[in-house]
mmCIF file of C-alpha atoms in Angstrom:
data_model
loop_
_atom_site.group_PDB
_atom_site.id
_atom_site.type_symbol
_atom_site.label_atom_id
_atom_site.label_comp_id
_atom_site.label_asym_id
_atom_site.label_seq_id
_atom_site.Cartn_x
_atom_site.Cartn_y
_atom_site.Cartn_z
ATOM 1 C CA UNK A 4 0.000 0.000 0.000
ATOM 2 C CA UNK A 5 1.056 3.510 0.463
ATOM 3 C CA UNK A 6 4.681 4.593 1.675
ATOM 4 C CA UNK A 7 3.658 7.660 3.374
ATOM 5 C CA UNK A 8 3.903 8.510 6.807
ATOM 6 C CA UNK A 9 0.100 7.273 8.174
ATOM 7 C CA UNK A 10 -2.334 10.127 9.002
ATOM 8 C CA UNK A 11 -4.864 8.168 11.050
ATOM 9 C CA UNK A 12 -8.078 9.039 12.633
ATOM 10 C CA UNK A 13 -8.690 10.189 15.597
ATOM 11 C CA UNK A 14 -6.529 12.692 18.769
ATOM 12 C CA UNK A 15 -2.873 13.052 18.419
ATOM 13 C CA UNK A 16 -2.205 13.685 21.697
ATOM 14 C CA UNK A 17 -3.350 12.210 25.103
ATOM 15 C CA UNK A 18 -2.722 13.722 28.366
ATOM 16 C CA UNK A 19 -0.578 11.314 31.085
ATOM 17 C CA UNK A 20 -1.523 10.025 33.813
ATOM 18 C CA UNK A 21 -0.271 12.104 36.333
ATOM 19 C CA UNK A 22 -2.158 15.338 36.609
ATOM 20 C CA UNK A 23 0.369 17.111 38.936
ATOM 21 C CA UNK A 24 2.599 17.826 36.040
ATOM 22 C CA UNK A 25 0.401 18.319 33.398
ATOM 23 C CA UNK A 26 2.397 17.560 30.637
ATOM 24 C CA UNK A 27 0.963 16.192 27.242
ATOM 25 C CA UNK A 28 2.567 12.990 25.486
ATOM 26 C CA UNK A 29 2.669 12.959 22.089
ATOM 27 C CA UNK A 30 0.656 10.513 19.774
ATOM 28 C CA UNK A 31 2.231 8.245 17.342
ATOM 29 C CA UNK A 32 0.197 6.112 14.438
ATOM 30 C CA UNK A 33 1.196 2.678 14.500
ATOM 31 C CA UNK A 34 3.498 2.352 11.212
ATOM 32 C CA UNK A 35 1.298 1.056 7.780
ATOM 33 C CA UNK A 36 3.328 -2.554 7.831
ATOM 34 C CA UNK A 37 0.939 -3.174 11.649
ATOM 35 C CA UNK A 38 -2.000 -1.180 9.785
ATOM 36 C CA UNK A 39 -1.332 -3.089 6.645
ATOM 37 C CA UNK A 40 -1.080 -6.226 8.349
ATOM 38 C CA UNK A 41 -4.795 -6.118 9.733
ATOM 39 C CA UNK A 42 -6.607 -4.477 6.912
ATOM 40 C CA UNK A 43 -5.420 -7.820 5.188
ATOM 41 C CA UNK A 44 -6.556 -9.816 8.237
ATOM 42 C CA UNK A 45 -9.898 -8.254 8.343
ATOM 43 C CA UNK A 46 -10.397 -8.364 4.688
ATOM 44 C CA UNK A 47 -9.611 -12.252 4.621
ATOM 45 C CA UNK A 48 -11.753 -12.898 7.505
ATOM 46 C CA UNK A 49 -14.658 -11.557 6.362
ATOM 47 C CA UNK A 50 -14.125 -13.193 2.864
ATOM 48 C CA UNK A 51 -13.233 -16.265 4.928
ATOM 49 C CA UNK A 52 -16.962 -16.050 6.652
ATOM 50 C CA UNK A 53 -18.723 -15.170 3.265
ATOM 51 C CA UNK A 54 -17.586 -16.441 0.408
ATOM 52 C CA UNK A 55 -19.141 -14.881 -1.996
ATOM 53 C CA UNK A 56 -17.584 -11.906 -1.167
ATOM 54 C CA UNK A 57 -14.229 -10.532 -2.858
ATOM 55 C CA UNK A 58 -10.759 -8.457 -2.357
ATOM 56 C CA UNK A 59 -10.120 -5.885 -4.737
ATOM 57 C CA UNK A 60 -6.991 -3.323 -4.026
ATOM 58 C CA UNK A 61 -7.601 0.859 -6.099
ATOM 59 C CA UNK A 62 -5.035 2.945 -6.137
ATOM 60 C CA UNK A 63 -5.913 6.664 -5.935
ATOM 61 C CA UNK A 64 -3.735 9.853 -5.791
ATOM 62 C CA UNK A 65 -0.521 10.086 -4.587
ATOM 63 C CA UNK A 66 0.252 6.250 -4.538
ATOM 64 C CA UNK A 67 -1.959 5.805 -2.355
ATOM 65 C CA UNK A 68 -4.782 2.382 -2.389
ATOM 66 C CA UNK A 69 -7.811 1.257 -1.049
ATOM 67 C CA UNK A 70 -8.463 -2.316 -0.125
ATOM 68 C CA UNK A 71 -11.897 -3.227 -0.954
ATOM 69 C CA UNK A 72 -13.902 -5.933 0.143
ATOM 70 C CA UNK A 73 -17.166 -6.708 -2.079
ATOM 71 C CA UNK A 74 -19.829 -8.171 -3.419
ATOM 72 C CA UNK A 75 -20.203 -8.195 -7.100
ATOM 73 C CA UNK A 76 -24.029 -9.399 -6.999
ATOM 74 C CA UNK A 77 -25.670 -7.113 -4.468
ATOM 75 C CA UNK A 78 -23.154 -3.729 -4.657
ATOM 76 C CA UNK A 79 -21.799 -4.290 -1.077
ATOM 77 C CA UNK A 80 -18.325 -2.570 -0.412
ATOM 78 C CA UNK A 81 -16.464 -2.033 2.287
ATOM 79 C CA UNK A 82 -13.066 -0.115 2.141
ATOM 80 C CA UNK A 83 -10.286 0.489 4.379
ATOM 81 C CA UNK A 84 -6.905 2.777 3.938
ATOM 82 C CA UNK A 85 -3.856 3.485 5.982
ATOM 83 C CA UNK A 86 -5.355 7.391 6.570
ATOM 84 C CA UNK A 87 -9.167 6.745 7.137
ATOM 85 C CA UNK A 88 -9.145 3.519 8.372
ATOM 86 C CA UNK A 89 -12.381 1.482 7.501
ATOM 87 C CA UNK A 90 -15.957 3.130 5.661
ATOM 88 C CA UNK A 91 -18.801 1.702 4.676
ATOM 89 C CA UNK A 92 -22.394 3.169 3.175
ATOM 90 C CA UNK A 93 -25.678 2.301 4.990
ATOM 91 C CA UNK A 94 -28.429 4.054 4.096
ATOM 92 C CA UNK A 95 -27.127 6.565 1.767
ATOM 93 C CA UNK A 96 -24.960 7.375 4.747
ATOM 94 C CA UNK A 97 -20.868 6.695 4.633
ATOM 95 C CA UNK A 98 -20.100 5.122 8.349
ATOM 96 C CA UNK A 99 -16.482 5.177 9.538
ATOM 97 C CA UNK A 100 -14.336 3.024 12.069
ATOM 98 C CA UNK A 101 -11.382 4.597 13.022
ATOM 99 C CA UNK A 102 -7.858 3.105 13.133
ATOM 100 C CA UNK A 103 -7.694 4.173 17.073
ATOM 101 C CA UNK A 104 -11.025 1.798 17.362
ATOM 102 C CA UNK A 105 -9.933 -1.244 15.116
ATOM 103 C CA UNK A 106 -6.237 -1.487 16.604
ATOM 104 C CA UNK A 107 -7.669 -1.130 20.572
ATOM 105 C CA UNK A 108 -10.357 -3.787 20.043
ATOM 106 C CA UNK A 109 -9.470 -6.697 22.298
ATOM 107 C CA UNK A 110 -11.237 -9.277 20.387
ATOM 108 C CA UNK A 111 -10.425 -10.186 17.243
ATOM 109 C CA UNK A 112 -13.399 -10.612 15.714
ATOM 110 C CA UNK A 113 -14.860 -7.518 16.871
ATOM 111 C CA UNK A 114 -14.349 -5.595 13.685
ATOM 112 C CA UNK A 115 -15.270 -8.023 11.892
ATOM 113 C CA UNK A 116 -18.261 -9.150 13.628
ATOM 114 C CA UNK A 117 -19.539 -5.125 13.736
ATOM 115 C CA UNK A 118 -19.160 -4.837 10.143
ATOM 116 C CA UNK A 119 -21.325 -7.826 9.750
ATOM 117 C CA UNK A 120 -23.905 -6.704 11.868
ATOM 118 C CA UNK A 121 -24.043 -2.924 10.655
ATOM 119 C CA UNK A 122 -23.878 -4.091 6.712
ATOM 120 C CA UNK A 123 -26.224 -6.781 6.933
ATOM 121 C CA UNK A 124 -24.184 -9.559 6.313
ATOM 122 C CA UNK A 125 -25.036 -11.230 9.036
ATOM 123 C CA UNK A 126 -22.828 -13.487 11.719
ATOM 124 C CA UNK A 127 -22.278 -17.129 10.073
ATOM 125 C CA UNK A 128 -24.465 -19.445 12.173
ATOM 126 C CA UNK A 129 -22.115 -22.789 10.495
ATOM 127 C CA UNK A 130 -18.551 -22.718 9.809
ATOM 128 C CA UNK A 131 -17.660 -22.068 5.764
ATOM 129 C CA UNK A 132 -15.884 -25.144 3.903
ATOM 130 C CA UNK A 133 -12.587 -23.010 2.793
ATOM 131 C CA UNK A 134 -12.708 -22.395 -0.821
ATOM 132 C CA UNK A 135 -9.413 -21.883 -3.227
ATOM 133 C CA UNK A 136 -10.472 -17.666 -3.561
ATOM 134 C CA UNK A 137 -10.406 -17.689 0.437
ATOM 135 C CA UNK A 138 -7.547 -19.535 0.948
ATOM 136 C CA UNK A 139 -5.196 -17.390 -1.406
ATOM 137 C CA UNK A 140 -6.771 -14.149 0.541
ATOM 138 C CA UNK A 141 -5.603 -15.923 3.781
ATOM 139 C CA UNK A 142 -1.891 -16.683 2.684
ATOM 140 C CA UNK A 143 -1.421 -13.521 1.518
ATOM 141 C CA UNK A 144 -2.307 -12.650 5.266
ATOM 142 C CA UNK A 145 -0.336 -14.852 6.836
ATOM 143 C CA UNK A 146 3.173 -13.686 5.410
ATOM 144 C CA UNK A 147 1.941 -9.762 6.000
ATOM 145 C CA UNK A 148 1.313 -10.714 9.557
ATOM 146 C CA UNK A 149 4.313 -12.342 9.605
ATOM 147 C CA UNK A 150 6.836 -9.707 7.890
ATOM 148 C CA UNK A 151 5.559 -7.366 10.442
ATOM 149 C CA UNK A 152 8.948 -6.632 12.242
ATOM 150 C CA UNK A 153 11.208 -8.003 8.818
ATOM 151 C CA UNK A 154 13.906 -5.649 7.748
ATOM 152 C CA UNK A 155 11.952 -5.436 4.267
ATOM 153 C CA UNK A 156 8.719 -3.795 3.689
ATOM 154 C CA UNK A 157 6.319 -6.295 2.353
ATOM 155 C CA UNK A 158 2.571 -5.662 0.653
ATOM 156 C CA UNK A 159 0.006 -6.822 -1.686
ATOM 157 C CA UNK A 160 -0.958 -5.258 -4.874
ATOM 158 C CA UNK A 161 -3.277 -6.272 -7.990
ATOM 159 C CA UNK A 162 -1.487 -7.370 -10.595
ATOM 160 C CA UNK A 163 -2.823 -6.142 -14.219
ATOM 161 C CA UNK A 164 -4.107 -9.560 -16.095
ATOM 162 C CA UNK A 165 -4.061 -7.791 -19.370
ATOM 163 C CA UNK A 166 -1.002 -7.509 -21.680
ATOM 164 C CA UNK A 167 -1.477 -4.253 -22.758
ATOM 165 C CA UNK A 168 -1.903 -3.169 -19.075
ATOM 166 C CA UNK A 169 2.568 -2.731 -18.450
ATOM 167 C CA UNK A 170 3.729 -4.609 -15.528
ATOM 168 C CA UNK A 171 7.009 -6.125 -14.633
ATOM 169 C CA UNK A 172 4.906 -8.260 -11.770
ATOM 170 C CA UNK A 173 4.516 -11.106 -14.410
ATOM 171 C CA UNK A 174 8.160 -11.040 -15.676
ATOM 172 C CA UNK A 175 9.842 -13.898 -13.597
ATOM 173 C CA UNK A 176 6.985 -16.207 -13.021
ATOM 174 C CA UNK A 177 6.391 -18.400 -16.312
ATOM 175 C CA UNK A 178 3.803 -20.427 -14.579
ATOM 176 C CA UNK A 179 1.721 -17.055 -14.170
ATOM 177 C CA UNK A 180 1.727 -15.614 -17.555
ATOM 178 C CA UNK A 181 0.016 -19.061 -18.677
ATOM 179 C CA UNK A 182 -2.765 -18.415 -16.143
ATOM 180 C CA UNK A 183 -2.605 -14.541 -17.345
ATOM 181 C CA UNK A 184 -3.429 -15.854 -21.078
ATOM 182 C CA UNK A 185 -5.832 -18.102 -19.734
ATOM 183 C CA UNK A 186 -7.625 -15.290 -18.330
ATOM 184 C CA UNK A 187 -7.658 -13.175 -21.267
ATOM 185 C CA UNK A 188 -8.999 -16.067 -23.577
ATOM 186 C CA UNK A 189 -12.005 -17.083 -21.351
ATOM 187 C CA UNK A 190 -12.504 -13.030 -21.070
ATOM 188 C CA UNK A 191 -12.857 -13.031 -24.688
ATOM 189 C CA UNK A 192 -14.566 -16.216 -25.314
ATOM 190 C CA UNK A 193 -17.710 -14.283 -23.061
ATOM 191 C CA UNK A 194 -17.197 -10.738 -24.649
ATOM 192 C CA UNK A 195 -17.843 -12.647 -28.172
ATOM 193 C CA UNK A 196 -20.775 -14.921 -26.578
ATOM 194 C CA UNK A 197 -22.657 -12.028 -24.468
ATOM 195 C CA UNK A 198 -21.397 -8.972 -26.031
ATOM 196 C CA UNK A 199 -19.876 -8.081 -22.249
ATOM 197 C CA UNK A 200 -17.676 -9.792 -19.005
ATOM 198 C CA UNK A 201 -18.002 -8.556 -15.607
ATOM 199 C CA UNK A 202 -14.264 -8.022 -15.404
ATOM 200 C CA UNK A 203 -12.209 -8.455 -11.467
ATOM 201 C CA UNK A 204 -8.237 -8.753 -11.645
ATOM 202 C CA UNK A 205 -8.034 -12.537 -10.393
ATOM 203 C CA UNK A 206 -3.819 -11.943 -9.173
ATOM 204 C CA UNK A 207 -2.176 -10.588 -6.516
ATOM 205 C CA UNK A 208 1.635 -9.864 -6.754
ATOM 206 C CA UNK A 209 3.411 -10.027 -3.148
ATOM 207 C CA UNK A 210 6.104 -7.526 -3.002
ATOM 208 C CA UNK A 211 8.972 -7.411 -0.895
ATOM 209 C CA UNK A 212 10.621 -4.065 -0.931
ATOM 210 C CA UNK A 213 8.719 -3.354 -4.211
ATOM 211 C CA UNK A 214 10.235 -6.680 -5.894
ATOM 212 C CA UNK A 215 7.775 -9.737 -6.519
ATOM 213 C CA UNK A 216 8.069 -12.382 -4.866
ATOM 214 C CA UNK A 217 5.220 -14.188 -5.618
ATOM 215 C CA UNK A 218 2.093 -13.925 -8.017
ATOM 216 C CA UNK A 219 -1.327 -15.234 -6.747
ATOM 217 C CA UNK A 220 -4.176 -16.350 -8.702
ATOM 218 C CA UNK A 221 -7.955 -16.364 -6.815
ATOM 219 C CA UNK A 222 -8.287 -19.643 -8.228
ATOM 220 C CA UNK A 223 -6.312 -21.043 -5.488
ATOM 221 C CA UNK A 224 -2.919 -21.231 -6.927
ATOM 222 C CA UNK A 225 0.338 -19.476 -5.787
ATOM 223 C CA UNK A 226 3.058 -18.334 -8.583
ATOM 224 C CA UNK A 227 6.297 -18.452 -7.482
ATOM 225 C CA UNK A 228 10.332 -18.440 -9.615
ATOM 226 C CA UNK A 229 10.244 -22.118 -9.007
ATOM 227 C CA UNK A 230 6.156 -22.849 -11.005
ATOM 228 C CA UNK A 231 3.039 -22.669 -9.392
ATOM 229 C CA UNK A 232 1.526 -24.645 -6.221
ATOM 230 C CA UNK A 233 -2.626 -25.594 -5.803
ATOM 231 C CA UNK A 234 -2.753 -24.049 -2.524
ATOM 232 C CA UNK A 235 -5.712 -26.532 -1.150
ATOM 233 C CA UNK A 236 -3.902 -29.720 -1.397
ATOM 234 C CA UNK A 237 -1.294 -28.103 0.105
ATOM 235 C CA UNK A 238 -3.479 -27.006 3.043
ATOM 236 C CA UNK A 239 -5.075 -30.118 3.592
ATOM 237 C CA UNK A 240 -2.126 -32.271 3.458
ATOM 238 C CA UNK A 241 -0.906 -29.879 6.394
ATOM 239 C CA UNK A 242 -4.246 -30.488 8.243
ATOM 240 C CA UNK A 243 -5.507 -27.399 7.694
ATOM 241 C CA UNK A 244 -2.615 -25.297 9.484
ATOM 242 C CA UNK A 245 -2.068 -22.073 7.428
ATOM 243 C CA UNK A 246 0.986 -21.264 9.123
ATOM 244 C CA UNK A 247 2.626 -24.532 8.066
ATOM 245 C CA UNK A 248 0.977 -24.197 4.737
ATOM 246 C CA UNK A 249 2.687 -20.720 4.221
ATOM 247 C CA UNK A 250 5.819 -21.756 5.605
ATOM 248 C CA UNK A 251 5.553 -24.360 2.540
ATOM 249 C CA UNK A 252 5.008 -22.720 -0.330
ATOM 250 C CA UNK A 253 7.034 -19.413 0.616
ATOM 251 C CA UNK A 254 9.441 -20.066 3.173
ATOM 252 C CA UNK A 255 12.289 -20.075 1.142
ATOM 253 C CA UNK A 256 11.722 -16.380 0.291
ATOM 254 C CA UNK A 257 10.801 -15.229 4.154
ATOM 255 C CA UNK A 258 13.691 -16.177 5.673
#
């Protein structure tokens, strides 16, 4: 996401403890890789919960981006950034949680669980069978979470599927530019049947200090120098343990 300095919501300053000297300390943002980290986090858990739903990452001005979390059927959105923390619209009306809020919540869930309450989601009654879309969301997750106190800067960003669209995220992983031309042939194939394609970018490049490390596909598959790995066989063979299953297909590159 963004390099700059985080601007986040909410008082800069809090007043100590102590009222006999009645100084002021000073009030810091936590640093975007600890913001970064749980936007991720949040995003994939709510995907995680609902399926349906999907991650999409905007850039704006300035370099800065938006993660998104939607739903392409009903127009649900949800957005978070490392200035404004987390919005969503109900009722015509744009609702904000502030970073101060998300980061102090002492449950986990509680983000999560708010946002499905005040969007209308709903709180899963049955646990979701993990799908391949969910499961690349929560990888990607688990190495941010991870790299939070590595020497390089690590993040997430969409990785144009089209040709014409110039990347060098594609340019070391073989495997992936298959999958790319994959894409762009099915994308075709329903332009020429329906006359239009609801179009999503289906890969995520991880970057380490602005250098890919790996591409991953939504369909469940992770792109990496050495060809591409079906993330759910992987998971299941490691009973389900997405630290293990991380440490797996990436470990090589997060040591």
């Amino acid at each position: 996401m963004s390099h700059s300095e985080s601007r986040n919501s909410g008082n800069h300053f809090a007043t100590g403890s102590d009222a006999s000297d009645d100084l002021e300390e000073q009030y810091y943002s936590p640093a975007d890789r600890f913001l970064t980290a749980q936007i991720w986090w949040i995003a994939s858990e709510l995907v995680r919960r609902h399926p349906q739903l999907r991650i999409a990452g905007v850039e704006v001005d300035e370099g800065d981006r938006l993660i998104i979390v939607h739903d392409e059927h009903d127009g649900l959105s949800i957005q978070w950034d490392l200035v404004g923390g987390c919005q969503y619209l109900k009722n015509g009306t744009v609702h904000v949680i502030s970073w101060i809020e998300m980061m102090a919540a002492l449950n986990p869930h509680e983000t999560v669980e708010h946002l499905e309450k005040a969007t209308g989601l709903g709180i899963p009654r049955t646990e979701p069978t993990t799908t391949p879309r969910t499961l690349a969301y929560r990888v990607i997750t688990s190495v941010l979470a991870g790299a939070v106190n590595d020497l390089h800067e690590w993040y997430a960003v969409t990785a144009p599927m089209l040709v014409e669209q110039k990347t060098h995220y594609f340019d070391n992983f073989p495997t992936a530019v298959l999958a790319r031309s994959a894409y762009e042939v099915a994308a075709e194939q329903q332009v020429n049947d329906a006359g239009a394609v609801y179009f999503f970018q289906p890969f995520w490049a991880l970057l380490r200090d602005l250098e890919p490390i790996a591409i991953f596909d939504v369909a469940g598959v992770v792109h990496t120098s050495s060809g591409q790995t079906p993330l759910l066989p992987m998971y299941e063979a490691m009973n389900h343990n997405l630290t293990l299953t991380t440490a797996r297909v990436l470990g090589r590159y997060l040591a």
